[in-house]
Short mmCIF file of C-alpha atoms in Angstrom, two decimals:
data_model
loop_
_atom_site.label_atom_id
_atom_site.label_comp_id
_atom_site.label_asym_id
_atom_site.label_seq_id
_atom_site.Cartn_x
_atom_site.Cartn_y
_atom_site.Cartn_z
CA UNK A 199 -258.34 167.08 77.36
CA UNK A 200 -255.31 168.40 78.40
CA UNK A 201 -255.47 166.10 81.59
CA UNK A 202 -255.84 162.71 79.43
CA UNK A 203 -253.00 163.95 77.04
CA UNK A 204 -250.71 163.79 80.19
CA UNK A 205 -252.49 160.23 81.44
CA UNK A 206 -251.33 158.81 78.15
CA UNK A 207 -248.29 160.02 77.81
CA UNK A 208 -247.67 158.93 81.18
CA UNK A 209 -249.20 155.58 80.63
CA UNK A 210 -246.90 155.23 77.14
CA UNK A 211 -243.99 155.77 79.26
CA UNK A 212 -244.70 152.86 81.48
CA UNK A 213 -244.42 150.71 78.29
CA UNK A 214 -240.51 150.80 78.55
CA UNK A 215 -240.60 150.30 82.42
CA UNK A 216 -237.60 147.32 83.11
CA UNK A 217 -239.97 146.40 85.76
CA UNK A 218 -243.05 143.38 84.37
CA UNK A 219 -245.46 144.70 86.73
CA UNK A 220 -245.40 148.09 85.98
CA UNK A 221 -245.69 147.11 82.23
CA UNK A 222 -248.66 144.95 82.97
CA UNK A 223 -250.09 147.55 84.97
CA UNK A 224 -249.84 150.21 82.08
CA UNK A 225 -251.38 148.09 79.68
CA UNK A 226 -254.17 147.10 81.90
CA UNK A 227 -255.26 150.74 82.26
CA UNK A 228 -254.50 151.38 78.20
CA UNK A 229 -257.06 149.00 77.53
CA UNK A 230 -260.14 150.03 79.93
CA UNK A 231 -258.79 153.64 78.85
CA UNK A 232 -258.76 153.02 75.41
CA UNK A 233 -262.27 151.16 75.77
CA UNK A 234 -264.45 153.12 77.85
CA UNK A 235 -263.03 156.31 76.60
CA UNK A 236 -263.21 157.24 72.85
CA UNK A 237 -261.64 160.40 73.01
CA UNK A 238 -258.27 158.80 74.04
CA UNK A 239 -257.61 156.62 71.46
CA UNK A 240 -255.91 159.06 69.40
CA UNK A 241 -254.28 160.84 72.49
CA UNK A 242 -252.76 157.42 72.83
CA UNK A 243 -251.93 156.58 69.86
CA UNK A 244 -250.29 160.24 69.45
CA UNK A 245 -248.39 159.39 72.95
CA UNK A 246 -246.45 156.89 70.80
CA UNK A 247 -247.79 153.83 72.00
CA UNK A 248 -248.42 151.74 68.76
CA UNK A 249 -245.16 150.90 68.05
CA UNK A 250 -244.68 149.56 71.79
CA UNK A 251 -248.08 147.70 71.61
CA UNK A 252 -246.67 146.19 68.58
CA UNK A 253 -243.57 144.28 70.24
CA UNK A 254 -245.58 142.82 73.09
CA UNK A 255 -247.55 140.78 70.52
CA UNK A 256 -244.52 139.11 70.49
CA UNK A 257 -244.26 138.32 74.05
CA UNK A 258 -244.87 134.89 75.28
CA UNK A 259 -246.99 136.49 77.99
CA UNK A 260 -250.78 135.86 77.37
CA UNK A 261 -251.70 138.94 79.77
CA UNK A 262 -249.18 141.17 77.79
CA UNK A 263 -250.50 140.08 74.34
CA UNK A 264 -254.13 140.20 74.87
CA UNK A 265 -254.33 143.47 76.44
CA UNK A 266 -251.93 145.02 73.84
CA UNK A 267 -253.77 143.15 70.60
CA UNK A 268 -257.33 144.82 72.84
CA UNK A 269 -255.63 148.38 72.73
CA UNK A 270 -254.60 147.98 69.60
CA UNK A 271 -258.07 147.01 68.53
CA UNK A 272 -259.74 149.76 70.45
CA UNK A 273 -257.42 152.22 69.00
CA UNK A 274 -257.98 151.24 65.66
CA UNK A 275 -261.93 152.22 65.64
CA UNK A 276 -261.10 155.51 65.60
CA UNK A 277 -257.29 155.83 64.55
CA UNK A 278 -256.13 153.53 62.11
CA UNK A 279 -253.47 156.05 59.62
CA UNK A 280 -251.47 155.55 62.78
CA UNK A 281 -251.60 152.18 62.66
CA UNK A 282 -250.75 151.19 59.23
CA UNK A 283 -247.92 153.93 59.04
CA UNK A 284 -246.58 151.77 61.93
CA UNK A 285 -243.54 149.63 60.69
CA UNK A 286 -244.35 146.24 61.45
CA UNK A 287 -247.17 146.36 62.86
CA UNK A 288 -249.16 144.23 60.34
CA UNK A 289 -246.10 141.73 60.63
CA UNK A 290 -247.04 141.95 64.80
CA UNK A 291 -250.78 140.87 64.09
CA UNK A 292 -249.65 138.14 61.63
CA UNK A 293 -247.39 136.71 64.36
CA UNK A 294 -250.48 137.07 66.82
CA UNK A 295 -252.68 135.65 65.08
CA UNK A 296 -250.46 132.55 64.25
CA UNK A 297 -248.39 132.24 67.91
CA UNK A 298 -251.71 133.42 70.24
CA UNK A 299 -251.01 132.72 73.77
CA UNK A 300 -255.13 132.57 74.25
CA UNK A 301 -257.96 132.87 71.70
CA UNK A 302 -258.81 136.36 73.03
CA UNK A 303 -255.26 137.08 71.65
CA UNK A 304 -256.41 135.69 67.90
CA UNK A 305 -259.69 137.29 68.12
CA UNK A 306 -258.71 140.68 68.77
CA UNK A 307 -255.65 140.56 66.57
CA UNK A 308 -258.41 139.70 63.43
CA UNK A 309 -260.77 142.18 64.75
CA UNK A 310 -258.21 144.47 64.25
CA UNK A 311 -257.20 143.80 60.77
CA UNK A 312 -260.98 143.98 59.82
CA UNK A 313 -261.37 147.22 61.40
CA UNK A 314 -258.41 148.39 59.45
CA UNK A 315 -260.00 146.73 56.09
CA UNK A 316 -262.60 149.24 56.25
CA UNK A 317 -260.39 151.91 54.38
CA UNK A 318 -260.52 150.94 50.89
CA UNK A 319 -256.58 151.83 50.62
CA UNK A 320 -255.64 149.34 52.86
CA UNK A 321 -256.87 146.21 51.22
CA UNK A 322 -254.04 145.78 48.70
CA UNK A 323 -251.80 146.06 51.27
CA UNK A 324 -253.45 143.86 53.70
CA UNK A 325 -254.41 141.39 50.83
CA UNK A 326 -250.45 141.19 50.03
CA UNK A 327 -249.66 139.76 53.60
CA UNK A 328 -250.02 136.16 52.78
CA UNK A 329 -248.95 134.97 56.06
CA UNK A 330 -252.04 137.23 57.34
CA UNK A 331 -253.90 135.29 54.99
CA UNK A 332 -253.12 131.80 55.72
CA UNK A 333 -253.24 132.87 59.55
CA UNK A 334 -257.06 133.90 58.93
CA UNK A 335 -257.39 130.67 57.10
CA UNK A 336 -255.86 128.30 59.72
CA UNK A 337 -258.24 129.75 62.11
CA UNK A 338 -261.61 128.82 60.28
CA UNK A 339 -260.20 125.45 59.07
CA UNK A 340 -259.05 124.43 62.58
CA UNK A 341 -262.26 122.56 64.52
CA UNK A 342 -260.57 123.57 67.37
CA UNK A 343 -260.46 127.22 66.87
CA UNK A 344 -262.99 129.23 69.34
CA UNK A 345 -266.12 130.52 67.90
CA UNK A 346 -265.44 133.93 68.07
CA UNK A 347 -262.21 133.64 66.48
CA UNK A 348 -263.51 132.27 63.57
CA UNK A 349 -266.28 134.78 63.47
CA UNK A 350 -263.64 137.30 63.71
CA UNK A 351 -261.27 135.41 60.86
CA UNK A 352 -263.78 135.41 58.58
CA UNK A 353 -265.23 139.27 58.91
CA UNK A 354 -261.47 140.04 58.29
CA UNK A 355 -261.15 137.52 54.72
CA UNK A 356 -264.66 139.22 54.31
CA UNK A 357 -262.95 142.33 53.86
CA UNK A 358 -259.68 141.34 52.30
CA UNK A 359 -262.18 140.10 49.57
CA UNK A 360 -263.76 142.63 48.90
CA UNK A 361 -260.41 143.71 47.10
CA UNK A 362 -261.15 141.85 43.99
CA UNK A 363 -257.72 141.59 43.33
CA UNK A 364 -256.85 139.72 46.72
CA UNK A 365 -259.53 136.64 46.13
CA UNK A 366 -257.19 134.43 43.50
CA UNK A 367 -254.82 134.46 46.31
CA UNK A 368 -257.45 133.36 49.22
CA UNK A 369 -258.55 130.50 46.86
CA UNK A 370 -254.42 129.57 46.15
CA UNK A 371 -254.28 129.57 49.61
CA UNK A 372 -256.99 126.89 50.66
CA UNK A 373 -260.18 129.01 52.24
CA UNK A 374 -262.56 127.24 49.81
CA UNK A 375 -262.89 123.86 51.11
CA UNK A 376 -262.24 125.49 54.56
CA UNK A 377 -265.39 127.59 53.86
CA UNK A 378 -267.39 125.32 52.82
CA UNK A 379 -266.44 122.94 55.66
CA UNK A 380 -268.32 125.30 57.74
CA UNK A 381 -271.11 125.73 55.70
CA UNK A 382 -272.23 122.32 55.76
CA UNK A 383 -270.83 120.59 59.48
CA UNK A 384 -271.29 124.04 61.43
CA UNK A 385 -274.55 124.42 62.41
CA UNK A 386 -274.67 128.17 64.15
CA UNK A 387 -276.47 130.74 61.91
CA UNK A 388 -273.84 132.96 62.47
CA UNK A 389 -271.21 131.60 61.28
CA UNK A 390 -272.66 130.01 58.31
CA UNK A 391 -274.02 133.14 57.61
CA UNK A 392 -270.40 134.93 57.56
CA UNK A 393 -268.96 131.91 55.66
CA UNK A 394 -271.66 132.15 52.46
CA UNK A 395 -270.66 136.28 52.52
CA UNK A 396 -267.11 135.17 52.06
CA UNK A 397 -267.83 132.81 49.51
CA UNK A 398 -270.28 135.18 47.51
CA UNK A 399 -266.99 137.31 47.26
CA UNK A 400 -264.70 134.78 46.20
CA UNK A 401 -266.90 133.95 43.89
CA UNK A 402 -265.94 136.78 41.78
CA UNK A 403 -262.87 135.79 40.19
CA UNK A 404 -262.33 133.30 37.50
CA UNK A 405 -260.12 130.80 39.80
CA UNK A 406 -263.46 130.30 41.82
CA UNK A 407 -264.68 127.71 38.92
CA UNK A 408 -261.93 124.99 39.82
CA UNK A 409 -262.12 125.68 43.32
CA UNK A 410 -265.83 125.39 43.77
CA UNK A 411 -265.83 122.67 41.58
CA UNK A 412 -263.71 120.34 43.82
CA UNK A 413 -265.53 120.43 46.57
CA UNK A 414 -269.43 121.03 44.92
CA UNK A 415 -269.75 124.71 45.87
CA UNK A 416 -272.22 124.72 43.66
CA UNK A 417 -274.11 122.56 44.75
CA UNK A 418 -274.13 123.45 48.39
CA UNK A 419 -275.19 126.97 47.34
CA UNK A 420 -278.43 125.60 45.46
CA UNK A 421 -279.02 123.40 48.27
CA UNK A 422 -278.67 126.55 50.77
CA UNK A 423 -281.65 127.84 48.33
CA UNK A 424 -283.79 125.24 48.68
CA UNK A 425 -286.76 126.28 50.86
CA UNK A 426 -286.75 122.92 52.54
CA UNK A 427 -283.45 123.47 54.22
CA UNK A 428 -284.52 126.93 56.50
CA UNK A 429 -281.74 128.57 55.77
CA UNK A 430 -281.44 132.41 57.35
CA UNK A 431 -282.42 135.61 55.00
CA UNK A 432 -279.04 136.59 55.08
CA UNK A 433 -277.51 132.99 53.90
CA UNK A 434 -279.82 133.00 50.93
CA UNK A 435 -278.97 136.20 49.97
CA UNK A 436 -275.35 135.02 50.02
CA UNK A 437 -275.89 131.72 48.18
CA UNK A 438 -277.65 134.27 45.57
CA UNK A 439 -274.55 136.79 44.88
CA UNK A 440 -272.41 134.04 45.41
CA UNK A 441 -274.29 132.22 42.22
CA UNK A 442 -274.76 135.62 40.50
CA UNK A 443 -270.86 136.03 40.82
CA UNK A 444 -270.04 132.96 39.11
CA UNK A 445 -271.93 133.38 36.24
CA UNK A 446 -271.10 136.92 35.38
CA UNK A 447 -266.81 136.29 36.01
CA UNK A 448 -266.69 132.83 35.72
CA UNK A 449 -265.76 131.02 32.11
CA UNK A 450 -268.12 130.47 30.24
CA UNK A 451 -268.58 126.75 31.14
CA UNK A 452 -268.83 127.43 34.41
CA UNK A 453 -271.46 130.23 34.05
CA UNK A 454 -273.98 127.50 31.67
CA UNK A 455 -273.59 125.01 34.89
CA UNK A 456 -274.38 127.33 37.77
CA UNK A 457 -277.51 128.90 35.34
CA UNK A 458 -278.42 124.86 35.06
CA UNK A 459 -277.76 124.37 38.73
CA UNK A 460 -279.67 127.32 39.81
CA UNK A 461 -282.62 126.72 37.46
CA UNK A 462 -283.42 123.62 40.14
CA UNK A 463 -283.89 126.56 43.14
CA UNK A 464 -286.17 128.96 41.28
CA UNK A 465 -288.46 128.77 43.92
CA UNK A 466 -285.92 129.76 46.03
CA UNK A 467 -284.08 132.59 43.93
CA UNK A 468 -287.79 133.79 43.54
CA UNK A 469 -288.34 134.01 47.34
CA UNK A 470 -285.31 136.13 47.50
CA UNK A 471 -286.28 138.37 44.95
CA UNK A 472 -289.76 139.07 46.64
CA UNK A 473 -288.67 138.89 50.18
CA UNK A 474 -284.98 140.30 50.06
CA UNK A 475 -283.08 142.91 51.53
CA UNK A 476 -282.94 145.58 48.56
CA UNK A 477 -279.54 144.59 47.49
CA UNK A 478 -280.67 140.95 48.11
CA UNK A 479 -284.11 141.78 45.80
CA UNK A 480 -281.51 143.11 42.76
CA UNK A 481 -279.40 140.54 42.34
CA UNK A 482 -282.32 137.45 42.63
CA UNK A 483 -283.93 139.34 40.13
CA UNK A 484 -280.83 139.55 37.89
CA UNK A 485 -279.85 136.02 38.96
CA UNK A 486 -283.61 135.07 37.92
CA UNK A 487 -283.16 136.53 34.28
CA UNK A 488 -280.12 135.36 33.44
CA UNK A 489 -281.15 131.71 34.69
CA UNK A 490 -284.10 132.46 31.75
CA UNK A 491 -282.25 134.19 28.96
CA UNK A 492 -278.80 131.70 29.16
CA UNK A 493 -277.30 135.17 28.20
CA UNK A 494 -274.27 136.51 30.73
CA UNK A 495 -273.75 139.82 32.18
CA UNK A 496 -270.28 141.41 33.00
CA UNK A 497 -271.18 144.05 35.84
CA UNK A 498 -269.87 142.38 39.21
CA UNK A 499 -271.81 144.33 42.31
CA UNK A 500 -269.60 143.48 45.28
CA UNK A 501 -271.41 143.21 48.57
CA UNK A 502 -270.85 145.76 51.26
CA UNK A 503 -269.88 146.14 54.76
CA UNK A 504 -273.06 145.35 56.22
CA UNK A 505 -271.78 146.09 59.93
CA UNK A 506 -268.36 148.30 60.61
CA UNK A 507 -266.74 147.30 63.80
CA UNK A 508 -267.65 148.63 66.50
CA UNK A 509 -266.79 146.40 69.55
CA UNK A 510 -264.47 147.20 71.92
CA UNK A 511 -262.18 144.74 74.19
#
């Protein structure tokens, strides 16, 4: 241990080198280091390398900002206190993920925030960063945006929503029709997939209603029901708590029209209810008898990280 104490710390060192190549060099070896070897992420991280890692995201250098955003990423599976006591380092992702000098850049930089977002604390905080939030918008709204960045953008609004107080602003900011953009003109399971979870979140605030309403949420959600369409196990289940959501925080309005809407899929909710996940089993049965008594509930079950991050880069 002792040994890879000193290798970081020498490694750290090399950060402030006047000399490019020995930078590059350094962060080259922080990031297979930091990868391949789990134990030294906090050694790093202890060596005082965040803050370092941190300023090269600013660097117009696309070697220097993907390895740093990839070490930063690979630290933050096991050490992220360091990271968030880090003055401006949140403010160094942001800029990342809006000024990437390649997509490896964005897609590490959101990997990153979502591997932070699984501390409860550190959704408020995260949530608050609206620049962060339009960032991981602009991504998933952009058809030009790689796939895994978008995969990545939405795990991390995935867990910014699950702060229930941080979904108003994700709607203000314009992920609905960006969402549901991708539910209906991108055709990999994945990503749909990922876009309904974010949606069944959102759904749990009263400023969904409007928002859903403008560009037929509803609608696509029934549709995503229907057993004609072959949509995944996991999508339905996301249509369902997305549907489920609406009617128990929504106004009251809006609650009578998705419990009309969903009447149509019954077939559908039913499926879910008999074929479902356990979680997904609850709420179709829930969805089921609310769709038969017209009578509301108030209890709002927020979905779960299903995976943690795990990935290295």
């Amino acid at each position: 241990m002792e040994v890879k104490r000193r290798t970081a710390k020498a490694l750290v060192a090399k950060l402030s080198s006047v000399s490019e190549q020995t930078r590059t060099e350094s962060l080259c070896e922080l990031r297979l280091i930091s990868k391949n070897d789990p134990e030294s992420r906090a050694l790093i991280s202890e060596a005082g390398a965040i803050p370092y890692l941190s300023e090269i995201l600013y660097s117009p250098s696309a070697v220097a900002q993907e390895n740093a955003t990839a070490t930063l990423l690979n630290i933050s599976i096991s050490s992220r206190e360091p990271l968030m006591s880090t003055r401006g380092l949140l403010d160094a992702l942001s800029h990342a993920l809006r000024n990437p000098e390649s997509p490896s850049t964005a897609q590490s930089a959101a990997a990153t925030i979502f591997s932070l977002l699984t501390v409860d604390n550190y959704r408020p905080i995260i949530g608050s960063k609206r620049d962060i939030l339009y960032a991981l918008i602009d991504i998933i709204r952009n058809p030009n945006s790689h796939p895994r960045s978008i995969k990545d953008a939405l795990k991390a609004l995935f867990g910014i929503s699950l702060y229930p107080l941080n979904r108003a602003t994700v709607i203000e900011l314009g992920a609905v029709p960006a969402l549901f953009s991708l539910v209906v003109k991108d055709g990999r399971v994945g990503i749909v997939e990922d876009a309904t979870a974010v949606i069944a979140q959102l759904a749990g605030c009263e400023e969904a209603g409007d928002a859903f309403r403008k560009v037929s949420g509803v609608g696509v959600l029934v549709d995503l029901l229907d057993l004609s369409t072959g949509s995944s196990d996991r999508t339905k289940e996301n249509a369902v708590s997305g549907l489920l959501n609406m009617v128990q925080c929504g106004k009251k309005d809006v609650g009578e029209y998705v419990k009309e809407m969903a009447s149509i899929v019954c077939n559908g909710i039913s499926d879910v209810a008999d074929n479902g996940s356990l979680k997904g089993k609850k709420k179709a049965a829930e969805l089921l008898k609310l769709i038969d008594s017209g009578s509301g509930m108030n209890d709002l079950q927020e979905l779960q990280f299903d995976n943690v991050i795990t990935r290295s880069s």
